[in-house]
XYZ file of C-alpha atoms in Angstrom:
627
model
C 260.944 60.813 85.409
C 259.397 63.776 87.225
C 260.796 65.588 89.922
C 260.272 65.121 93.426
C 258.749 68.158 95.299
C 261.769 68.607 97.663
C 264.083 67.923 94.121
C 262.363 70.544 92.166
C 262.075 73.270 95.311
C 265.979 72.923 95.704
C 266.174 73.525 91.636
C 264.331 76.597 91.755
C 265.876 78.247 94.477
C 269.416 77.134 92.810
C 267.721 78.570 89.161
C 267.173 81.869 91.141
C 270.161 81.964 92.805
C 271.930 82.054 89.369
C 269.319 84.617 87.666
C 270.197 86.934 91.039
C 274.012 86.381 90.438
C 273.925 86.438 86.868
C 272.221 89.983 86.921
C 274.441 91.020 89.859
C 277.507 90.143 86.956
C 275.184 91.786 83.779
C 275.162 95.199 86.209
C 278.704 95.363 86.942
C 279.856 93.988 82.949
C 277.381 97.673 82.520
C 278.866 99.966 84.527
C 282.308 98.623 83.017
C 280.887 99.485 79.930
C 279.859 102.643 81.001
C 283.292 103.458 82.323
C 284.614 102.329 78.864
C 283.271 104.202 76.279
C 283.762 107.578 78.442
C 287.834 106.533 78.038
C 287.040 105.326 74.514
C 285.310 108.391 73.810
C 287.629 110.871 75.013
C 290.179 108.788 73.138
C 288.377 109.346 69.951
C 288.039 113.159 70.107
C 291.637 113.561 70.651
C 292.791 111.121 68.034
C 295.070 112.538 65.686
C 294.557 110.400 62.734
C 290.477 110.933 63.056
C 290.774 114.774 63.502
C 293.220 114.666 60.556
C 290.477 112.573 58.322
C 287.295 114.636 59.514
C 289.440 118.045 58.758
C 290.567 116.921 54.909
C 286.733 115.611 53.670
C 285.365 118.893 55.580
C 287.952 120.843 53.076
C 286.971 118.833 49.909
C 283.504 119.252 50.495
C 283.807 122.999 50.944
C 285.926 123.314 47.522
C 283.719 120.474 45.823
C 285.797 118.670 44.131
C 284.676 116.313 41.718
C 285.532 112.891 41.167
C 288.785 111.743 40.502
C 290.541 114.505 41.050
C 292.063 114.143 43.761
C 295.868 112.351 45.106
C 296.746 110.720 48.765
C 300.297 110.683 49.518
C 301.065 108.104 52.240
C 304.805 107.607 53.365
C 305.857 103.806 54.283
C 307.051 104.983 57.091
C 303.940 105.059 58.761
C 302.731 102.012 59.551
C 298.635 102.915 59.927
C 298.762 104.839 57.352
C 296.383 102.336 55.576
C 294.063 103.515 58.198
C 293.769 107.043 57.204
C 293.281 105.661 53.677
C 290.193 103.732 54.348
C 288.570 106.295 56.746
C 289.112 109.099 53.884
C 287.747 106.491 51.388
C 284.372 106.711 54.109
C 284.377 110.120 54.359
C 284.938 111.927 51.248
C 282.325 109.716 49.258
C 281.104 110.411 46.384
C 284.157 111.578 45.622
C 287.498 109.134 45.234
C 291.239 109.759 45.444
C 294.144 107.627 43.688
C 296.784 106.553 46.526
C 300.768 106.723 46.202
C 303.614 105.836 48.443
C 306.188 108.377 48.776
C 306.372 110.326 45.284
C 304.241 111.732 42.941
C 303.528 110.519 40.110
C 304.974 113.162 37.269
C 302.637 116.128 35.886
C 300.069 115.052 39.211
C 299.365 119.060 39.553
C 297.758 118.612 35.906
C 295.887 115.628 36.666
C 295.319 116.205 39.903
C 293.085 119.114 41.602
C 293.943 118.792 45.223
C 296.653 116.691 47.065
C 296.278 115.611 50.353
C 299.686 114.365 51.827
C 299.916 112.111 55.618
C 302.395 111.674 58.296
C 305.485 111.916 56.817
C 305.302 112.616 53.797
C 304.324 115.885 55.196
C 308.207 116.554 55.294
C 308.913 116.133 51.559
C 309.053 119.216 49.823
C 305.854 120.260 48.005
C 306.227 119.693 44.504
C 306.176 123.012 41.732
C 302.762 123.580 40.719
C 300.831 122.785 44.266
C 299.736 125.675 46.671
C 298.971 124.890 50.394
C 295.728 125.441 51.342
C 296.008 123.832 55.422
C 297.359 121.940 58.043
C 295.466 119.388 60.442
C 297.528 117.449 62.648
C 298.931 114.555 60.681
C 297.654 115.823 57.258
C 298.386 119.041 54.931
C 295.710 120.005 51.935
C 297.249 121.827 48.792
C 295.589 122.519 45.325
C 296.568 122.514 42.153
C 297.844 125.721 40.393
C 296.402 124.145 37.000
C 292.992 124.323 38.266
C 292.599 128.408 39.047
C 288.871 128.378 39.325
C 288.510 126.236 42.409
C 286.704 128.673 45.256
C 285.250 127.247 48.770
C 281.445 127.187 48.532
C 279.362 128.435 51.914
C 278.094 125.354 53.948
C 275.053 126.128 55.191
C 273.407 123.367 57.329
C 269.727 122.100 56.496
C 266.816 124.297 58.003
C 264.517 123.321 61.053
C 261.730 122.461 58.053
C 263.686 120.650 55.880
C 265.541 118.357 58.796
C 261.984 117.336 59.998
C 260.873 116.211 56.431
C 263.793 114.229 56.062
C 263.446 112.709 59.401
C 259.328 112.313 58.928
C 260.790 110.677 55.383
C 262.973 108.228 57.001
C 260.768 106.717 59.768
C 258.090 106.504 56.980
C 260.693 104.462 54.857
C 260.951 102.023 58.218
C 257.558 101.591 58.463
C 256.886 100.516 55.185
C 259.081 97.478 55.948
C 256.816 96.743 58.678
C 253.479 97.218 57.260
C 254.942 95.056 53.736
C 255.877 92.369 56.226
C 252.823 92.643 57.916
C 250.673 92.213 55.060
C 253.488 89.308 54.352
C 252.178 87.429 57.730
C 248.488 88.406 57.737
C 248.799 86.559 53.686
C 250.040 83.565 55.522
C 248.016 83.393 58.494
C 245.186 85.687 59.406
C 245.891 84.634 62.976
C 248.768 86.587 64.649
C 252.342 84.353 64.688
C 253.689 85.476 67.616
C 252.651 85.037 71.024
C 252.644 89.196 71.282
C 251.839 92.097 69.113
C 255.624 93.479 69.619
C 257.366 89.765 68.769
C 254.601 89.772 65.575
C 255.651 93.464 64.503
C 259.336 92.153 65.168
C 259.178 89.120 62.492
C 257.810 91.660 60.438
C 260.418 93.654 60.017
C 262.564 90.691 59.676
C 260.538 89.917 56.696
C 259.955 93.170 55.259
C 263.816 93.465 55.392
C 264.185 90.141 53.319
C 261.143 91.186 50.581
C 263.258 94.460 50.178
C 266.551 92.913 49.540
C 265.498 89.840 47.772
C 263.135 91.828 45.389
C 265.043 94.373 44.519
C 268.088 92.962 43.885
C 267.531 91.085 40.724
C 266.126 93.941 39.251
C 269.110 96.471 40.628
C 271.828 94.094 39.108
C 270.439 93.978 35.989
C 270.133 97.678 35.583
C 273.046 98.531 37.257
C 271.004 101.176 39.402
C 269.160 100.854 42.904
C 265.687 103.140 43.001
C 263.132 103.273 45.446
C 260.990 102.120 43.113
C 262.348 98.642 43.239
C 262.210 98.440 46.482
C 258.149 98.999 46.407
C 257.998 96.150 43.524
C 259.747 93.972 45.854
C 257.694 94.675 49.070
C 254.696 94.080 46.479
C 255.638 90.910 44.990
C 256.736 89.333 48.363
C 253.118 89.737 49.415
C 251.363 88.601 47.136
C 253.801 85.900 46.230
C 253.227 85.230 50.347
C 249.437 85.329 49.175
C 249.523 82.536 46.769
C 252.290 80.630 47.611
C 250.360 80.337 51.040
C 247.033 79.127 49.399
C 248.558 76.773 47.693
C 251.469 74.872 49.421
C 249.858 75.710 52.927
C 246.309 74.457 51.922
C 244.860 71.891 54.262
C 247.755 72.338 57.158
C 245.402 72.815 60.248
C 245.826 75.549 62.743
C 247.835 74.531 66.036
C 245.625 73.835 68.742
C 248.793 72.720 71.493
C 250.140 76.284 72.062
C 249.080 78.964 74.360
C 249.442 82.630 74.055
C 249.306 82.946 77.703
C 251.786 81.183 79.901
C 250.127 80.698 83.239
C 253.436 80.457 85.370
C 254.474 79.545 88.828
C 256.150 81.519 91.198
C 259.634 80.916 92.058
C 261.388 82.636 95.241
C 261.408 86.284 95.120
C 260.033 86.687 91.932
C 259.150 90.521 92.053
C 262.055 91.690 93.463
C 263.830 89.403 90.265
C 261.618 91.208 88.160
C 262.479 94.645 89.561
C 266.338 93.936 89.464
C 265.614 92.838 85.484
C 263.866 96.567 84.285
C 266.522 98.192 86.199
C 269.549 96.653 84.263
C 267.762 96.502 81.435
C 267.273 100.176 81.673
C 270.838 100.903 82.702
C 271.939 98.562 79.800
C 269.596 100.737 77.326
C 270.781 104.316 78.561
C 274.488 102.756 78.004
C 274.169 101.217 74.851
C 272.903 104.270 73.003
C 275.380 106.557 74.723
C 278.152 104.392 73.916
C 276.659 104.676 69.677
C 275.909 108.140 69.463
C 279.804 108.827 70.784
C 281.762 106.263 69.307
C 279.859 106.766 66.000
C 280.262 103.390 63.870
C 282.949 101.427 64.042
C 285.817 99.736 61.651
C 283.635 97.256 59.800
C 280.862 99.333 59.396
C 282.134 102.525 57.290
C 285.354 100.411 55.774
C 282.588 97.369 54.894
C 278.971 97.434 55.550
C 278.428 101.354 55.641
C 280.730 102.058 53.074
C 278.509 100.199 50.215
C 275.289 102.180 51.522
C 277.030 105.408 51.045
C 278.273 104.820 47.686
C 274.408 103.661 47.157
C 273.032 106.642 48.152
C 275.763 109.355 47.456
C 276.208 107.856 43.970
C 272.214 108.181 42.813
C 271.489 104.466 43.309
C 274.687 102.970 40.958
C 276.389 99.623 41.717
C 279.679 101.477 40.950
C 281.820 100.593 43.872
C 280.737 96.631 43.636
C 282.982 96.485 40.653
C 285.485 98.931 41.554
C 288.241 96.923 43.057
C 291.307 98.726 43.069
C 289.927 101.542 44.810
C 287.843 99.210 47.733
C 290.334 96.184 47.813
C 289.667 96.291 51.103
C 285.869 96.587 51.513
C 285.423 92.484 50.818
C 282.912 93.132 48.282
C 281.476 89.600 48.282
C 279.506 89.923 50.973
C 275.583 90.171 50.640
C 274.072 93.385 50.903
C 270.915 93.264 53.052
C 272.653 95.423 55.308
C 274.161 98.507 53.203
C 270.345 98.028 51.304
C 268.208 98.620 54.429
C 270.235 101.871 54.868
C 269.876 102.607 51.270
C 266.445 102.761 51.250
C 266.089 104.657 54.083
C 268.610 106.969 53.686
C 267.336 107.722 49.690
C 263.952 108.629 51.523
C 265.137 110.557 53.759
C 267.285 112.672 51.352
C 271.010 112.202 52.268
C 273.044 109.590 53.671
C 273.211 109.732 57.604
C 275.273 107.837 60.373
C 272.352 108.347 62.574
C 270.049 106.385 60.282
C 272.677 103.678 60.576
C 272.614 103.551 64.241
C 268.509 103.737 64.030
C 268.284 100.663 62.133
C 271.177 99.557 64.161
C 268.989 100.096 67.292
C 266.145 98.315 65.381
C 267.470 95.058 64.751
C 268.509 95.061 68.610
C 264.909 95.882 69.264
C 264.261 92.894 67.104
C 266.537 90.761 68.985
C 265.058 91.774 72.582
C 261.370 91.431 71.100
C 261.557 87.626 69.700
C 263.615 86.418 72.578
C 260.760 87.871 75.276
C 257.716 86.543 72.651
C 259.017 82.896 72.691
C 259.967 82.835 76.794
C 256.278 84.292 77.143
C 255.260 80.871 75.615
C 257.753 79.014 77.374
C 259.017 80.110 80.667
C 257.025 82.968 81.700
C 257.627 86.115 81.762
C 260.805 86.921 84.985
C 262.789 84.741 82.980
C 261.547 86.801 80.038
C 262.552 90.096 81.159
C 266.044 88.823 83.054
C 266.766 87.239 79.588
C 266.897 90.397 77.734
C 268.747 92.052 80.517
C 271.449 90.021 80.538
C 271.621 90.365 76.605
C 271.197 93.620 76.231
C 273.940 94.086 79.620
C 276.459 92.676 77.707
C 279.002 94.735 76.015
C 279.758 93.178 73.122
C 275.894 93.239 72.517
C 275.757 97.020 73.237
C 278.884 97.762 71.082
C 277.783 95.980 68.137
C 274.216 97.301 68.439
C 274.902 100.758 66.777
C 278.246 100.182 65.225
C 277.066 99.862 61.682
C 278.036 95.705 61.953
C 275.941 93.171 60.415
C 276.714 90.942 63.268
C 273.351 92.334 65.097
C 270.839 91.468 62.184
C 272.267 88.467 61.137
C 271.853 87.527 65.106
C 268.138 88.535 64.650
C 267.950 86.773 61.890
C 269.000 83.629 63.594
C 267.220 83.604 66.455
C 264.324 84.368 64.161
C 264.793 81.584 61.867
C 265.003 79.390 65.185
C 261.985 80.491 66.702
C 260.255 80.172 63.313
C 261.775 76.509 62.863
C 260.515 75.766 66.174
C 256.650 77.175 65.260
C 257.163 74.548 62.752
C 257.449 71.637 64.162
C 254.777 72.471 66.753
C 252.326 73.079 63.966
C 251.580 76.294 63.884
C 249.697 77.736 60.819
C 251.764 80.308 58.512
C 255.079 79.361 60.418
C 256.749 77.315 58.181
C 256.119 79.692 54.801
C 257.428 82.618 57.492
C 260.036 80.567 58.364
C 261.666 80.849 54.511
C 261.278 84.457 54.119
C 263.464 84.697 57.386
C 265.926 81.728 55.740
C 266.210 84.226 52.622
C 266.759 87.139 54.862
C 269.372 85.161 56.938
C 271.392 83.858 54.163
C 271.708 87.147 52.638
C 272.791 89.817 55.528
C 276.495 88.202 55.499
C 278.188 85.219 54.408
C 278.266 83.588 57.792
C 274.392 83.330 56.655
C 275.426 80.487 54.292
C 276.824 78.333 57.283
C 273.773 79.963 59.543
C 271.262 78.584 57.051
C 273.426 75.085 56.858
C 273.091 74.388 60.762
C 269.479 75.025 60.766
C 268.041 72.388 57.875
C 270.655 70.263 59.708
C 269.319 70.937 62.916
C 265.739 70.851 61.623
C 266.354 67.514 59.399
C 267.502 65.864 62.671
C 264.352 67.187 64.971
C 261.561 65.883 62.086
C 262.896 62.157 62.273
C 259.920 60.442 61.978
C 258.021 63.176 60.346
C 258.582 62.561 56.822
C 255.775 65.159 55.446
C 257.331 67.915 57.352
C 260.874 67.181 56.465
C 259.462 67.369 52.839
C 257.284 70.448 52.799
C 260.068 72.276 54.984
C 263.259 71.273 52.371
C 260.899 71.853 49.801
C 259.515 75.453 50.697
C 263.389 76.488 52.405
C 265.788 75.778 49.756
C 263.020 77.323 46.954
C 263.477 80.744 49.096
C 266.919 80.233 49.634
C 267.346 79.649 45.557
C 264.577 83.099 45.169
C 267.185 84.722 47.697
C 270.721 83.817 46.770
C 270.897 82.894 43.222
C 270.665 86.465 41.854
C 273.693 87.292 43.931
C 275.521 84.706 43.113
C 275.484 85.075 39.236
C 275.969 89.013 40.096
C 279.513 88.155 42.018
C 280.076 85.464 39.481
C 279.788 88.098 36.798
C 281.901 90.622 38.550
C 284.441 88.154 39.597
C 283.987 88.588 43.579
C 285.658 86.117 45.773
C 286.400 85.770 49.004
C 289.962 85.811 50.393
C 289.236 82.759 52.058
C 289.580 81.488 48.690
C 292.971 81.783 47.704
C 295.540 79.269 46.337
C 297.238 76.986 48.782
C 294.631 77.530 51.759
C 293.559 73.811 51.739
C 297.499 72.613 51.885
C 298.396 74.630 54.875
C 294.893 74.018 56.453
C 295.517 70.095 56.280
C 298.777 70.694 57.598
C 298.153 71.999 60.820
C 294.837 70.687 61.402
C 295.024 69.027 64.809
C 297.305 71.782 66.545
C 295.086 74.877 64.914
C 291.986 72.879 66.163
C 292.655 72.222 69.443
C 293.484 75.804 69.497
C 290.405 77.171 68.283
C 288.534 75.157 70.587
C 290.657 76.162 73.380
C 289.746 79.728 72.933
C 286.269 78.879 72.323
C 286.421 77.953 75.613
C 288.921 80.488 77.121
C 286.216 82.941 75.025
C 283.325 82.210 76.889
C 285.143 82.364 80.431
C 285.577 85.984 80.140
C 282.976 86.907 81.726
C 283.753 90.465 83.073
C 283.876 93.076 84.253
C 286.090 94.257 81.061
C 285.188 93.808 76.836
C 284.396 91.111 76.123
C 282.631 90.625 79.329
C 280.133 87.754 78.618
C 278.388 87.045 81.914
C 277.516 84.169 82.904
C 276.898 82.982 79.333
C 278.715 79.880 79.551
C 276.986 78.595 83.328
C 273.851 79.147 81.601
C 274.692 76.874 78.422
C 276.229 73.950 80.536
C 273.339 74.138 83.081
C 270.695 73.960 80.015
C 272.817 71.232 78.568
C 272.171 69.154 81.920
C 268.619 70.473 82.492
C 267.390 69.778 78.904
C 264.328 66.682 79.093
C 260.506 66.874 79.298
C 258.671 69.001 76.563
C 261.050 71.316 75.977
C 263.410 68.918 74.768
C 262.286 69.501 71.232
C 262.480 73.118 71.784
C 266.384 73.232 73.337
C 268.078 70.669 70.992
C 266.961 72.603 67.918
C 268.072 76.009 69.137
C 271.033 73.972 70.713
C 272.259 72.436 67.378
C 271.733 75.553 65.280
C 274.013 77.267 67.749
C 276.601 74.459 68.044
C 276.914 73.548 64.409
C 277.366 77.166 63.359
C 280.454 77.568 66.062
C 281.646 74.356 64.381
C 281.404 75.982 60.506
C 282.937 78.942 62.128
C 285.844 76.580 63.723
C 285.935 75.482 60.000
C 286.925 78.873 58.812
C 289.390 79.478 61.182
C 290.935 75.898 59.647
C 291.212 77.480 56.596
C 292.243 80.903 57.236
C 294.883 82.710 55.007
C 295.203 85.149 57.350
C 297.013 84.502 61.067
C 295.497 82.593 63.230
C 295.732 84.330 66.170
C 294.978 87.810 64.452
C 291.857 86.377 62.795
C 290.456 84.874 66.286
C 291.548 87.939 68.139
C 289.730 90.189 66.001
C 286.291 88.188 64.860
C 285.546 85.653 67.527
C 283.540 88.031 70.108
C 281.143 89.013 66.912
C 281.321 85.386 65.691
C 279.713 84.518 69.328
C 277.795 87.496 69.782
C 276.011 85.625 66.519
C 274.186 82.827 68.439
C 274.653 84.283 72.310
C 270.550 84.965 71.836
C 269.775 81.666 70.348
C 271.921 79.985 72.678
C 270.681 81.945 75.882
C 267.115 81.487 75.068
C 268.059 77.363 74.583
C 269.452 77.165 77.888
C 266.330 79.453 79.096
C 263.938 76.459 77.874
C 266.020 74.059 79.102
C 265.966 75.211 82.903
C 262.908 77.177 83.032
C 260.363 75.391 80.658
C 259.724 72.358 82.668
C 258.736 74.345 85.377
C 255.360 74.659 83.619
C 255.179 70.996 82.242
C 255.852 68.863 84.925
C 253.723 68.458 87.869
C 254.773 68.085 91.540
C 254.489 64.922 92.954
C-alpha cells in the first residue's frame, strides 16, 4: 500500500530529523576520538615497556646479530611480561630469540650472542661470561664474551633518491592490483559494474586482491617461497581465467535493462545544508582517522598476528618459515588465511623493505574501498545526501577509524562483505558480469580471516533464500560460488592440514562445556549484543546511532527495495548469529573473549548493515509515487 502524501511528508521530515541528529552524534563520537588518541598517544610515547622494546631491536640491529643467537630472560614476576615478548618477536624480525623464565640455561654465553633480560630479572646477577652493553627502562642488553668480534655497524638512513624509488615502487605494486582487477571486470563485462568509476575501481581492487592471494598461493606452498613473480602469474591467470570462464558460463545471460546509473532523486527538507553538514564530518572524520594511525602506529593484532606474517614474508626473502614455526609464534594463531599479511607482502617486496606505513596505506585503502561501494550502491538507490551522510557516519565512528590503519583484517574483510553483498544484490537484479564478479569477491572474502568462512555461509544462505522461485539463478550462482570458493580455499586447507594448524577453538572438551551452559552463555551474548550496540558515544566504542538506524530499516523495509534490504539484512544477521556461535564454544572466558573481539566482530557488518537500513528508509522514496 502506498503512502499517503501527508504520511510520507511526516516520514521524511522524521528521516531528516534522524540524519541531522545522527550526524550531530557522528561529530561529537569525532571530536571524542580526537580527544582520545592525543591521551592515547601521549600514553604511548611514555610507555615504559614500548620504549624498552623499540631501544633493544634498535641495539640488535646496530650489532647485527644473526639468527638464533640471541636469549630473553623474563621473570614470573611480571605479569605482562608476555607482552614485551611478542612486541620484541615484531620488532627484531628477521632475527629470533629463545625465551626463559628466571635462569639461564647453562653455557647460554656460548650459545648465546646477546642476552636481553626484562623487569625483574634485571636484579639477578649477570651471569660469568656476559658484558653489559645498556640500560632502557625495563630492559638491560649484554653480549657474550664468547663472541669477541661483534662491533656496532653505522646506521645510515636511506637517501632522498632511493626513498622515492621505493615509494614510486610501492604505489606501482598497488596499482597493478587495480589494473589486474580491472582487466578482471572489463573480461566479464565490457560495460562498467558499478554505478561510478570510483565504486568500479573499488571492486577492482577487491578483486585484484583475491587473484593475488588465490594465485599465488598454491604455487608459494608448494615451493615453500613467496616471489613476486607468483604474484604476476596469479594476476594473469585470474584474467584470463575471468576471460573464459565468462564466455562460457555467462554466454546468453542478457544485459540488465531495470537499473539506472543515475538516480533522479527528490528533495527532502533541507537537503543542502544535510549535504554540507555530511563533507564537513566526513572531513573531520578523515583528518582524525589518519592522525589517530600515523601516532598510534598498528595495533595488538596487527604486528602480534596479521603484520607479523608479512614481515617474516618480506624480511625472510619470501620463505613460509614462520607458518611452521610454532614454538616460537604460539601466539600468532597461524591458521588464519593470509590475504592480509600477502597484500603487504607484495607491496612491501616492491618497494624494497618492509614498512608500517605501507601497512597503514593499504590499511587506508580498504577503508577507501569501504566508503566507495557503500556511496556507488546509495547512488543507485537513495540518492546521493543519504550517500554522502552514510559514509560520514561510518567513517565518524571510532571503532571504524581505529581499525582503519591498525594493521587488522577486520577492515578488508568488512569490504569484502559489503562487496560480496552489493555483488549478490547485482545478481539477482540481472546485471551482466555480476554474478562471475560476485565469486572472485566470495574467494577474496573467505580467505582474509576465518570469520570469512561464516561470512561466506550467511551469504549463499541469504542468497538461497532471496532466489526462491528462481531456480536457474540459484543453480548458476551455487554452481559458479562454491567452484571459486573450492579455487580459493582448498589450497589452504591441505597447506594447514599438512602443517598441522588448528584453531584453539578446537580443543578437547569445548563441545561439553559449550552444551553445558548454553542457555545462560546465550542469553548473555545476546544481551551484550544488545548492550553493544547502545553505546553509542561519545567514548570507544561509540557507535552512533547504529542501532536506531537498523530497527527503523527493519520497520521501513517493503516496496522495491525489499529484495535489496532482506539480503543485506540476513547476511548481516546470520553472521552475528555464527559469531554468537563462537562465543558458545569458546575455550577462552567468556567475558574476556566478548570484551576484547565484539566491537571488531560488529565493526564487520556495521557497513552492510547501515547501507540495509539506508535502502530500507530511503529507497522507497524514489519508487513510490504520491498519491
Amino acid at each position: 500500500m502506498h503512502l499517503t502524501r501527508p504520511l510520507q511528508a511526516r516520514r521524511e521530515k522524521i528521516l531528516a530529523g534522524l540524519l541531522f541528529a545522527s550526524l550531530l552524534v557522528a561529530l561529537v563520537n569525532t571530536l571524542a576520538a580526537w580527544r582520545r588518541t592525543a591521551i592515547l598517544e601521549a600514553a604511548w610515547k611514555r610507555n615504559p615497556d614500548e620504549l624498552s622494546a623499540q631501544w633493544a631491536a634498535r641495539q640488535i640491529e646496530a650489532f647485527g646479530a644473526r639468527p638464533a643467537a640471541i636469549a630473553l630472560l623474563l621473570s614470573h614476576r611480571n605479569p605482562n611480561a608476555i607482552w614485551f615478548d611478542y612486541r620484541l618477536h615484531y620488532l627484531i624480525l628477521p632475527r629470533n630469540f629463545d625465551l626463559f623464565w628466571d635462569v639461564l640455561p647453562q653455557n647460554a654465553n656460548r650459545r648465546f650472542a646477546f642476552l636481553i633480560t626484562y623487569g625483574a630479572a634485571q636484579a639477578q646477577p649477570l651471569p660469568p661470561g656476559w658484558r653489559l652493553v645498556g640500560r632502557a627502562q625495563r630492559a638491560s642488553l649484554s653480549v657474550s664474551s664468547s663472541y669477541g668480534n661483534l662491533r656496532r655497524h653505522e646506521q645510515r638512513p636511506p637517501g632522498f633518491f632511493s626513498a622515492s624509488l621505493a615509494a614510486c615502487l610501492g604505489l606501482v605494486s598497488l596499482m597493478v592490483l587495480v589494473i589486474g582487477g580491472w582487466c578482471a571486470l572489463r573480461a566479464v563485462s565490457p560495460a562498467r559494474i558499478m554505478a561510478t568509476w570510483w565504486g568500479e575501481l573499488a571492486v577492482a581492487h577487491l578483486v585484484g586482491a583475491a587473484m593475488l592471494t588465490c594465485g599465488c598461493s598454491p604455487i608459494a606452498f608448494i615451493a615453500q617461497h613467496f616471489a613476486l613473480w607468483e604474484g604476476y602469474v596469479g594476476l594473469v591467470s585470474g584474467v584470463l581465467l575471468s576471460w573464459a570462464g565468462s564466455h562460457i558460463f555467462l554466454r546468453g545471460r542478457q544485459e540488465a535493462t531495470v537499473l539506472q546509473r543515475e538516480t533522479a532523486f527528490p528533495h527532502f527538507p533541507q537537503e543542502r545544508v544535510l549535504s554540507v553538514i555530511a563533507w564537513g564530518v566526513l572531513g573531520i572524520a578523515f583528518c582524525v582517522t589518519v592522525w589517530q594511525g600515523l601516532a598510534l602506529g598498528i595495533d595488538w593484532d596487527g604486528y602480534s598476528i596479521w603484520q607479523l606474517k608479512a614481515k617474516a614474508f618480506v624480511t625472510q626473502g619470501g620463505s613460509l618459515s614462520v607458518l611452521h614455526d610454532s614454538y616460537h609464534f604460539f601466539y600468532a594463531h597461524l591458521d588464519y588465511p593470509l590475504l592480509v599479511p600477502i597484500q603487504t607482502w607484495w607491496t612491501c617486496a616492491h618497494a624494497g623493505s618492509y614498512s608500517e606505513l605501507w601497512v597503514q596505506g593499504i590499511g587506508l585503502l580498504f577503508t577507501m574501498d569501504i566508503l566507495a561501494l557503500f556511496a556507488d550502491f546509495c547512488l543507485r538507490v537513495v540518492g546521493r545526501t543519504p550517500a554522502v551522510v552514510g559514509c560520514a557516519l561510518l567513517l565518524a565512528m571510532p571503532v571504524f577509524s581505529h581499525m582503519a590503519l591498525s594493521g587488522f583484517a577486520d577492515i578488508p574483510l568488512a569490504a569484502y562483505l559489503i562487496a560480496v553483498g552489493v555483488g549478490g544484490t547485482l545478481t539477482l537484479w540481472g546485471e551482466r558480469g555480476a554474478l562471475w564478479v560476485t565469486g572472485w569477491l566470495l574467494a577474496g572474502l573467505v580467505l582474509t580471516k576465518n570469520e570469512g568462512l561464516a561470512a561466506v555461509l550467511a551469504m549463499l544462505l541469504a542468497f538461497l533464500y532471496s532466489t526462491r522461485g528462481r531456480l536457474r539463478l540459484k543453480r548458476q550462482g551455487l554452481a559458479l560460488w562454491l567452484s571459486f570458493l573450492l579455487l580459493a580455499y582448498l589450497p589452504w586447507a591441505l597447506m594447514k592440514h599438512r602443517w598441522q594448524l588448528t584453531s584453539d577453538l578446537f580443543v578437547p572438551g569445548v563441545l561439553q562445556r559449550a552444551t553445558s551452559q548454553t542457555l545462560p552463555h546465550l542469553l548473555y551474548i545476546l544481551s551484550e549484543w544488545i548492550f553493544h550496540l547502545l553505546r553509542f558515544g561519545p567514548w570507544y566504542p561509540a557507535w552512533g546511532l547504529l542501532g536506531v538506524w537498523i530497527g527503523l530499516g527493519l520497520f521501513c523495509c517493503g516496496g522495491h527495495v525489499r529484495e535489496t534490504a532482506r539480503l543485506f539484512g540476513l547476511m548481516g544477521l546470520l553472521l552475528l548469529t555464527f559469531d554468537s556461535g563462537v562465543y558458545l564454544i569458546t575455550p577462552h572466558d567468556l567475558h574476556w573473549h566478548i570484551a576484547t573481539s565484539m566491537d571488531r566482530l560488529l565493526l564487520q557488518v556495521v557497513p552492510l548493515l547501515l547501507l540495509a537500513a539506508f535502502a530500507a528508509c530511503f529507497g522507497n522514496w524514489r519508487h513510490d509515487p504520491l498519491s
